XYZ file of C-alpha atoms in Angstrom:
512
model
C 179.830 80.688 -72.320
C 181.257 82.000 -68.865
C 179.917 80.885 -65.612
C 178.016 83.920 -65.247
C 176.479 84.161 -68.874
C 175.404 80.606 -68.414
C 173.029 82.044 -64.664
C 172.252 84.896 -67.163
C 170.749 82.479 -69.626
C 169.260 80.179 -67.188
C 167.549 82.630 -65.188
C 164.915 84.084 -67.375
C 163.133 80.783 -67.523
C 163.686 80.206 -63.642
C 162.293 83.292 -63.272
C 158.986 82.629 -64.635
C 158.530 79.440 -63.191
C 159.423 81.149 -59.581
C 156.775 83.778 -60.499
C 154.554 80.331 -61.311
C 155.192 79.076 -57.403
C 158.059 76.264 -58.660
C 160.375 75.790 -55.526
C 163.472 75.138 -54.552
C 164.667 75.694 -58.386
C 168.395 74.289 -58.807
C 169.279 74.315 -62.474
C 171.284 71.597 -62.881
C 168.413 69.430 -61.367
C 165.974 70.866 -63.850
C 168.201 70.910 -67.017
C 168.753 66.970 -66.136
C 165.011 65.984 -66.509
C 164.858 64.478 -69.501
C 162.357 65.460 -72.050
C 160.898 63.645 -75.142
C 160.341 65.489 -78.756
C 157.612 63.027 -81.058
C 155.462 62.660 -83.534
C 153.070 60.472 -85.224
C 153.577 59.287 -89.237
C 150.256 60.570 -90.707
C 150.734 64.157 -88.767
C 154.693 64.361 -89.888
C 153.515 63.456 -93.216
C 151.585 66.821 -93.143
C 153.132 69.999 -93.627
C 151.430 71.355 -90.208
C 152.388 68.470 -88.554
C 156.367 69.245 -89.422
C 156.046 72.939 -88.192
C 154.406 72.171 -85.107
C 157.280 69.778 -84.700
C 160.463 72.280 -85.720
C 158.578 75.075 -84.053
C 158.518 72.975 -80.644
C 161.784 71.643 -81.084
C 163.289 75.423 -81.324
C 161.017 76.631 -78.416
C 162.514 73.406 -76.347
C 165.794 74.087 -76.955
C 165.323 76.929 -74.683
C 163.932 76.012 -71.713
C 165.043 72.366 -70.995
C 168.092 70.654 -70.788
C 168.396 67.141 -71.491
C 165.939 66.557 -74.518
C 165.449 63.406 -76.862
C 163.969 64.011 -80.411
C 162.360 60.714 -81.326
C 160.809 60.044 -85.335
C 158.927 57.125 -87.086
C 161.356 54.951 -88.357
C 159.962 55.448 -91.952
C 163.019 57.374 -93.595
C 162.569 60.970 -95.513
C 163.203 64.215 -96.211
C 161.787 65.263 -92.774
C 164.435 63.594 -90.799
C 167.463 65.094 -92.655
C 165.225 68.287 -92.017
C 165.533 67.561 -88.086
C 168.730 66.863 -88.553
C 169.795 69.505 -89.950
C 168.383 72.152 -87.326
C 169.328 69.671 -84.405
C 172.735 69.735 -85.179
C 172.962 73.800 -85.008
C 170.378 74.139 -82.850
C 171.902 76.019 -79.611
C 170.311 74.266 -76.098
C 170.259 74.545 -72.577
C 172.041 70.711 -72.322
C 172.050 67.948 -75.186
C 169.601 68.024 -77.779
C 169.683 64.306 -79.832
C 167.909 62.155 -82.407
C 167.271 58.276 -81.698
C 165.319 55.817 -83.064
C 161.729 55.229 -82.291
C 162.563 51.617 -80.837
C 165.911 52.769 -78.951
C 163.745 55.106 -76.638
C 162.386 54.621 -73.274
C 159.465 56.629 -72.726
C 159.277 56.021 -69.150
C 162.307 57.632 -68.137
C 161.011 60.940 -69.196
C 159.837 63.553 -66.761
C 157.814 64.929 -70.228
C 156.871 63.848 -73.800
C 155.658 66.724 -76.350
C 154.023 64.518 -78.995
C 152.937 65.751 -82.416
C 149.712 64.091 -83.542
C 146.612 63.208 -81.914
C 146.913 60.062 -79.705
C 147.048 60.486 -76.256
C 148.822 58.462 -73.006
C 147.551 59.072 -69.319
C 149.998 56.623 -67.968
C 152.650 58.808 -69.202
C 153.553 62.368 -68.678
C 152.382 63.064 -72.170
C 151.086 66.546 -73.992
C 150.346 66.115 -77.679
C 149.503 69.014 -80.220
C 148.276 69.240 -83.613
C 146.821 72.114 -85.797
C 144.564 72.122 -88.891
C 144.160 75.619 -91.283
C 143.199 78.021 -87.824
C 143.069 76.333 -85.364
C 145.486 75.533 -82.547
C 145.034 72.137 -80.535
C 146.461 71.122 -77.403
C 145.886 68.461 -74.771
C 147.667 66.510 -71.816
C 144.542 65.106 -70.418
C 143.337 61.635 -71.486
C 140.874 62.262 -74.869
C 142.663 61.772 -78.261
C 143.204 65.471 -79.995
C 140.642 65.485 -83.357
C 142.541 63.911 -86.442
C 143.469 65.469 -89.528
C 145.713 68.447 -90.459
C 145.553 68.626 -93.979
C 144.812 72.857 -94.164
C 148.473 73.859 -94.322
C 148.493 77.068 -91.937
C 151.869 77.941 -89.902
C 150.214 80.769 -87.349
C 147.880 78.209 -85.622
C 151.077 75.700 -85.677
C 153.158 77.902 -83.684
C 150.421 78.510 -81.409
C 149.988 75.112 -81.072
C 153.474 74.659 -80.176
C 153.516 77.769 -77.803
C 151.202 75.422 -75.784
C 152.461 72.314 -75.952
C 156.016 73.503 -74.534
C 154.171 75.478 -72.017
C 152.891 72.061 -70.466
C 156.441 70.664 -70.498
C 157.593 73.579 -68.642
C 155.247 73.174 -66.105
C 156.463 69.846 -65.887
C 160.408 69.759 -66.117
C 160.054 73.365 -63.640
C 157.425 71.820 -61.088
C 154.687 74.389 -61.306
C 152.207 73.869 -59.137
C 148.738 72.267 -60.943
C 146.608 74.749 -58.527
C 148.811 78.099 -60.478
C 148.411 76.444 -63.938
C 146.487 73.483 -64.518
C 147.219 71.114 -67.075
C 145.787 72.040 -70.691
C 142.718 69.340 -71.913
C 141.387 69.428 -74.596
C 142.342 72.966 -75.706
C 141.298 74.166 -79.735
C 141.576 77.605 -80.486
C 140.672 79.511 -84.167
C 143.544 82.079 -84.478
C 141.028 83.168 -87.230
C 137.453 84.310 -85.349
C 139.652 84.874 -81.924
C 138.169 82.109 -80.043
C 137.191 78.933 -78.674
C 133.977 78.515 -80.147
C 134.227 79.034 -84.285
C 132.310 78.064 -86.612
C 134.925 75.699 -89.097
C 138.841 75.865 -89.943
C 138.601 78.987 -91.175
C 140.054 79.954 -94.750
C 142.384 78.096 -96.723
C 145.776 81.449 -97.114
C 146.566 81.688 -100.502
C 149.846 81.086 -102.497
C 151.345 83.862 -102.267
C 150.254 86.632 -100.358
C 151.225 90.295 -101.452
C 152.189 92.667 -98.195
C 152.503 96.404 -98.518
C 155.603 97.871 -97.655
C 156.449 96.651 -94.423
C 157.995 97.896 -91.023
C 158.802 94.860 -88.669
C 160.331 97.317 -85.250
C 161.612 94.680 -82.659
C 164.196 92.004 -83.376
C 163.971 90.440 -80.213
C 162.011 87.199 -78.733
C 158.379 88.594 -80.209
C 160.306 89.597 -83.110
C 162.173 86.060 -83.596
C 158.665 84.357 -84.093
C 157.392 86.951 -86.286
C 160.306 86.702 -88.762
C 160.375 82.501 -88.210
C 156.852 82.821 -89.373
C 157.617 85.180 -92.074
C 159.655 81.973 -93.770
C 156.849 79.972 -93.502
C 154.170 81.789 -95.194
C 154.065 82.765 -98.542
C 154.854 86.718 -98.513
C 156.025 88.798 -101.340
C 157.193 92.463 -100.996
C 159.557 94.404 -99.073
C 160.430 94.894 -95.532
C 162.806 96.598 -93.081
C 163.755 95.466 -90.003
C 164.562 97.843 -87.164
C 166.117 97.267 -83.407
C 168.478 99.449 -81.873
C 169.900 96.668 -79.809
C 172.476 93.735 -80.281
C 171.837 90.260 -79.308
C 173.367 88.860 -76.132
C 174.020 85.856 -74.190
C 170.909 86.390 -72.647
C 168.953 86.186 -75.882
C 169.417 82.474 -76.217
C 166.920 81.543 -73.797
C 164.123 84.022 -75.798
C 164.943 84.095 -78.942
C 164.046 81.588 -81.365
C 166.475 81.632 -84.103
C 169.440 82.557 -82.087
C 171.601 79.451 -82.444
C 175.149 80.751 -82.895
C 177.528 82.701 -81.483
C 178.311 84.692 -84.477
C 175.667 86.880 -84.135
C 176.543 87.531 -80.179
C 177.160 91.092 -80.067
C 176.056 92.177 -83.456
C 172.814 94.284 -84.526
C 169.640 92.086 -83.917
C 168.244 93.817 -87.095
C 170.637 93.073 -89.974
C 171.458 89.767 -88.253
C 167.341 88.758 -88.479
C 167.138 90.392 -92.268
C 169.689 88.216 -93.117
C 168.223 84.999 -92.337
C 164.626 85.779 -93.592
C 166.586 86.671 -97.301
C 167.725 83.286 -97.575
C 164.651 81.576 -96.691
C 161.222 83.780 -98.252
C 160.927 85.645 -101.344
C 160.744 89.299 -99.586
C 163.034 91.978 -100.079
C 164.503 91.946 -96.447
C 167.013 94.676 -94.810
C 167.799 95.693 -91.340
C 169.185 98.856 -89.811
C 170.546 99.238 -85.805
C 168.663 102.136 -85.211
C 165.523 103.662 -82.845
C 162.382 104.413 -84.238
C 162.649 108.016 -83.421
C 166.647 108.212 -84.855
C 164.963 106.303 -87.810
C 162.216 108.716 -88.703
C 164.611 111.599 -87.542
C 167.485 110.242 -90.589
C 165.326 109.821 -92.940
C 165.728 105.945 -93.041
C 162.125 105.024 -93.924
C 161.405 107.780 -96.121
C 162.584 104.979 -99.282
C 160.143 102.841 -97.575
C 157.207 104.859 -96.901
C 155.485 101.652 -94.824
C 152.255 100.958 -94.823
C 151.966 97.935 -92.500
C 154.025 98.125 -89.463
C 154.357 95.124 -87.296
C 155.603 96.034 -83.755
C 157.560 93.201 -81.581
C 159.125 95.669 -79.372
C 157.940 95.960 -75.886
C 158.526 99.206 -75.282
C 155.674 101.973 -75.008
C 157.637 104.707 -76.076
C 158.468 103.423 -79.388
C 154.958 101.943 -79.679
C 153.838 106.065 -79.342
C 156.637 106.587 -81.747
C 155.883 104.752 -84.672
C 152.437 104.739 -84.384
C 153.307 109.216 -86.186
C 154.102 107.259 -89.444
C 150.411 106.109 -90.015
C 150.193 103.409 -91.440
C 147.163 102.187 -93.390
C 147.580 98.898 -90.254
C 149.761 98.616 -87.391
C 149.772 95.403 -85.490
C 151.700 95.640 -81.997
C 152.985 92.404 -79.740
C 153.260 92.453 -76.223
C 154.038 90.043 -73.132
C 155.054 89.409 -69.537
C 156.425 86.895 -68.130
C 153.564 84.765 -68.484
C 151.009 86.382 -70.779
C 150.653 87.360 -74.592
C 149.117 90.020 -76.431
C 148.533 92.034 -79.407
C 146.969 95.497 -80.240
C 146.172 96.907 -83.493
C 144.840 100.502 -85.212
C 144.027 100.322 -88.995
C 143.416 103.134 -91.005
C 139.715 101.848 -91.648
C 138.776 101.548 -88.188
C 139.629 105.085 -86.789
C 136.788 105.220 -84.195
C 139.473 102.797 -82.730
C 142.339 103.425 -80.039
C 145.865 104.178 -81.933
C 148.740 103.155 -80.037
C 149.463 107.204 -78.757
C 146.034 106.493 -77.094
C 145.902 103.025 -76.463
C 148.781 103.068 -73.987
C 149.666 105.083 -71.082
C 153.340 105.873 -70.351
C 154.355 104.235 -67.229
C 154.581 106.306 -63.413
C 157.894 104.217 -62.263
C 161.138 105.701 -62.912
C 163.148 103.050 -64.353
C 166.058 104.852 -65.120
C 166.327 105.919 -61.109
C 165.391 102.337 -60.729
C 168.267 101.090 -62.734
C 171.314 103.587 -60.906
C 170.083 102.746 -57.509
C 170.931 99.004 -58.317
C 173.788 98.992 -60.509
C 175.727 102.027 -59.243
C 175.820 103.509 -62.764
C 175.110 107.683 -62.411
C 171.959 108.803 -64.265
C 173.947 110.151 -66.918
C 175.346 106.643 -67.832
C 171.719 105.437 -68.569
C 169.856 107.494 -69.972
C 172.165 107.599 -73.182
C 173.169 104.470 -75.715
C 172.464 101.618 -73.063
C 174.131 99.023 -75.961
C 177.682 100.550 -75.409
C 180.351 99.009 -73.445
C 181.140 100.265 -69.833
C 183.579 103.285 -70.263
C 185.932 104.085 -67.349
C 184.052 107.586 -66.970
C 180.827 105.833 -66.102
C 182.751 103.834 -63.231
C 183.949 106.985 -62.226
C 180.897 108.580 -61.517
C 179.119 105.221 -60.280
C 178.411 104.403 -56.616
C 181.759 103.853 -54.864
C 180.229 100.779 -53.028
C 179.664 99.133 -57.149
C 182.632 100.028 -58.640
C 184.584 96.840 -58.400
C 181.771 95.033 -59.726
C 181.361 97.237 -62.440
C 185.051 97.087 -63.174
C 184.439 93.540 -63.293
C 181.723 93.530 -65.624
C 183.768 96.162 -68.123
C 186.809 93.478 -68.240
C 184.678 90.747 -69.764
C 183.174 93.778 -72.401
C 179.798 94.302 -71.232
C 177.308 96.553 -72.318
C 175.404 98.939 -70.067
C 172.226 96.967 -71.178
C 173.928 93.410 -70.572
C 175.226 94.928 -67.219
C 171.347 95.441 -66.147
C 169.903 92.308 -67.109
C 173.295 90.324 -64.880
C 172.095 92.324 -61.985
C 168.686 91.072 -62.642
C 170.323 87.789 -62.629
C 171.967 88.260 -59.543
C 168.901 88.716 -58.123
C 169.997 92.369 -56.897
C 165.948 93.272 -56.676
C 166.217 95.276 -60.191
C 162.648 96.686 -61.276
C 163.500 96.915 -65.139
C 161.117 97.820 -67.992
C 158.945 95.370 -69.975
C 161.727 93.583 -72.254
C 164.212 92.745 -69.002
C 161.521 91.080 -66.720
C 161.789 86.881 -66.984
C 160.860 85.747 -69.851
C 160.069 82.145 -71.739
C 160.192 82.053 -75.581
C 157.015 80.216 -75.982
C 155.414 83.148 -74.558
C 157.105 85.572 -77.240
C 155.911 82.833 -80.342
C 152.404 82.625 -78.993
C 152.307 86.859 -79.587
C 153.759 86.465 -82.578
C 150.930 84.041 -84.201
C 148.997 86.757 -82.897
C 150.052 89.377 -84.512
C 150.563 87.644 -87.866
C 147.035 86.615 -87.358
C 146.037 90.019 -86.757
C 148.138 91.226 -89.891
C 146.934 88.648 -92.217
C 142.917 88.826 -91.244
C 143.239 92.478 -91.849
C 144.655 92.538 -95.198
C 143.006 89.775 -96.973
C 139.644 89.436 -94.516
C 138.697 93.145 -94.198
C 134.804 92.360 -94.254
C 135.943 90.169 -90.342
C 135.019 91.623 -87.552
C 138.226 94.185 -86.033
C 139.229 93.909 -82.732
C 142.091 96.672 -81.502
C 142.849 94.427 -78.464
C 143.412 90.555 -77.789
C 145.083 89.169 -74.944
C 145.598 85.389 -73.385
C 145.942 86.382 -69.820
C 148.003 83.304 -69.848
C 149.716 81.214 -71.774
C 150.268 78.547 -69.364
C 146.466 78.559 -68.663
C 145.748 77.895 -72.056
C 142.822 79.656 -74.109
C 140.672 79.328 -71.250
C 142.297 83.265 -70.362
C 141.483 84.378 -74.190
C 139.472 88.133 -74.392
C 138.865 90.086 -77.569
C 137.938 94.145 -76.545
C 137.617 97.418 -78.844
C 139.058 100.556 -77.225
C 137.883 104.070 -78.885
C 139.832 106.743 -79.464
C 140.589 109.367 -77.470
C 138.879 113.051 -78.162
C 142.241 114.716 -77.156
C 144.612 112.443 -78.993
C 146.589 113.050 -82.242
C 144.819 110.526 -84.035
C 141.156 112.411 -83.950
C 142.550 115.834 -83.494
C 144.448 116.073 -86.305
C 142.661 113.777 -88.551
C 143.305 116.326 -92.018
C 146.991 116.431 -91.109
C 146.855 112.050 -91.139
C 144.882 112.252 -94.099
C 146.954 114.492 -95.801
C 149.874 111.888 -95.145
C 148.233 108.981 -96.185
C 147.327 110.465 -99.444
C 151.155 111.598 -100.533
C 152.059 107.605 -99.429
C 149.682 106.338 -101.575
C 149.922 108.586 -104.581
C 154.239 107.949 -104.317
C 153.022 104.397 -104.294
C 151.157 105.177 -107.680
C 154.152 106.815 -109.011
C 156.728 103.767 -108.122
C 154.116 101.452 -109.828
């Protein structure tokens, strides 16, 4: 990477922790703090224990620079595993494996251990998870043992946390904005801090009805990373009008190589959930509205849509297929989310209710910082710079946009470098700083959300969750229920939805 895609990269995760109150952030300073990745024999031995661990050692990749990946000495499959991702695993600095004897612990400025034992004379966070629940501590009482109930959702959440506390530690955010995490357990399964056991054991395979997944980006990344790890059957389309950039490295989970730099998000995500789960996987570059408008899911007909794009408009947009369940992810910079409408529920908020379309004008927002005319933006924002939109751009930003357009940047990658620049840009949702733990932490949710609905209908719904904060831990956790609105689509024309959700499921008949 260039000079300036390397600030790109580097700035979404300095932006959060400026938001956080971290000062004087210099990233060569911060990338140099070295981190330690470990784990304890009877957790790696466990098949939770080795996804908390690859799940934290993608989510690390991100955000730090120097980082050490340290295993038991006992030889097995799991370390050619780690070896295997570490070796085309794209970082910040220098990811590498050593020996458990060859490290020195206290040169760290933060260890991320996988098990249960704990080490208050070090700066040390351990995680584990066990069927539901999510566990995560850096204070000084040993995490509960066992992990046995094989469960990947509460994993990743687990792992969301446990980066978050070395973040706060490599970045210096301040204890009084977000306290260490002690002695954190969460059940992704009843939504919160006090349940009643592990929750239910998933089953071997688990059937899902024709699936929309809209969003290939950071929310997305975790949803599909997840979608290897559990056992799904059936088929599912993945949609994103975008390609991934440089600046997708520091969000996005699985991207690792620069291959898929400048090519459709989508197809690029379908194609590494084929070769690694038994769904029937494809991708298309498209909107939701072009989507519905071509005629693309008309083979599909979904039934479950999973949304991981932050966008409200194409939240109100998909939500006119109605679905029998629609499970939406959101975040900030520093909190995760997830909303939901099912088909049984329809007292319940849909998403053309649930959200309210923002006041700001981004799009005047956007032209008064980068110079590009109204008429540039408001098109294809994934196209490179033409000559025409210099043209008609502020005289005072042409050179820099000329600049930009030499090294073959999009209109959208344009944005997000003036956002880099600091140039005072008030984008929408998906270009504010952003941390990839954040994204992952949505994503359990929403797979949580997904998978209680479908196989536990008789649980309790909830159309809203939300942890105000994933730095803070589960301590910012709320469940709500929003009704629907008298005046919206989904009560008004309730015969019309009906009508629709009767043709989907007697084509579904016929196809059987």
């Amino acid at each position: 990477m260039n000079a300036q895609d390397e600030t790109l990269v580097s700035s979404r995760p300095m932006g959060v922790a400026g938001e956080l109150g971290a000062k004087a952030l210099e990233p060569a300073i911060v990338f140099g703090r070295q981190v330690i990745l470990t784990g304890e024999l009877a957790s790696l031995r466990e098949q939770n224990g080795r996804w908390c661990f690859l799940d934290s050692l993608r989510l690390l990749s991100r955000v730090v620079g120097d980082l050490t990946v340290v295993l038991p000495d006992e030889r097995g499959d799991f370390h050619l595993e780690v070896d295997e991702v570490v070796a085309e695993l794209w970082s910040q600095g220098r990811v590498r494996r050593i020996g458990a004897k060859d490290c020195d612990f206290l040169g760290a400025t933060a260890i991320l251990n996988v098990g249960n034992t704990v080490r208050p004379d070090l700066p040390w966070t351990s995680i584990n998870a066990n069927g539901w629940i999510a566990r995560c501590t850096s204070g000084s009482k040993p995490l509960p043992e066992g992990s046995a109930i094989a469960n990947p959702l509460a994993c990743m959440l687990a792992a969301s946390f446990g980066v978050a506390e070395v973040f706060k530690r490599i970045y210096g955010v301040p204890p009084h904005k977000a306290a260490p995490m002690k002695d954190v357990a969460f059940s992704l399964f009843e939504l919160s801090v006090e349940f009643t056991d592990f929750g239910p054991r998933l089953p071997d395979s688990i059937s899902l009805p024709n699936t929309l997944l809209l969003g290939a980006g950071a929310i997305g990344n975790g949803i599909v990373l997840l979608s290897s790890q559990l056992p799904l059957l059936g088929r599912m389309l993945v949609l994103d009008k975008q390609v991934f950039g440089p600046e997708n490295y520091a969000t996005c989970a699985l991207l690792d190589v620069a291959d898929w730099i400048g090519k459709p998000k989508a197809k690029r995500l379908a194609g590494w959930l084929t070769t690694r789960s038994c769904l029937a996987v494809t991708g298309e570059q498209a909107t939701v509205q072009s989507a519905m408008d071509d005629g693309l899911l008309d083979g599909l007909r979904p039934d479950l849509v999973i949304n991981g794009l932050d966008d409200i408009g194409a939240r109100k947009a998909v939500q006119k297929v109605w679905p029998s369940l629609l499970v939406d992810g959101g975040i900030n910079s520093v909190g995760a989310a997830v909303r939901a409408h099912s088909m049984s529920h329809r007292h319940l908020a849909c998403m053309r209710c649930a959200f309210v379309d923002p006041v700001q004008d981004h799009i005047d927002a956007q032209s008064r910082v980068t110079g590009l005319a109204r008429a540039s933006l408001e098109g294809n924002q994934d196209r490179p710079i033409t000559d025409e939109d210099i043209a008609h751009a502020s005289s005072e930003r042409r050179e820099w946009l000329r600049a930009q357009q030499r090294q073959g940047r999009t209109v959208c990658s344009t944005m997000n470098l003036a956002q880099a620049e600091g140039l005072g840009l008030a984008l929408e949702e998906g270009f504010q700083p952003s941390v990839p733990f954040v994204a992952t932490a949505s994503a359990a949710l929403v797979m949580a959300h997904v998978l209680r609905t479908l196989l536990w209908p008789q649980m309790k719904f909830f159309s809203g969750f939300q942890f105000e904060s994933v730095f803070a831990g589960a301590d910012t956790a709320q469940r709500y229920n929003k009704l629907a609105s008298p005046g919206c689509e989904c009560t008004r024309n309730k015969v019309i939805i009906d009508t629709i959700l009767a043709r989907r499921d007697a084509a579904a008949c016929k196809a059987r």
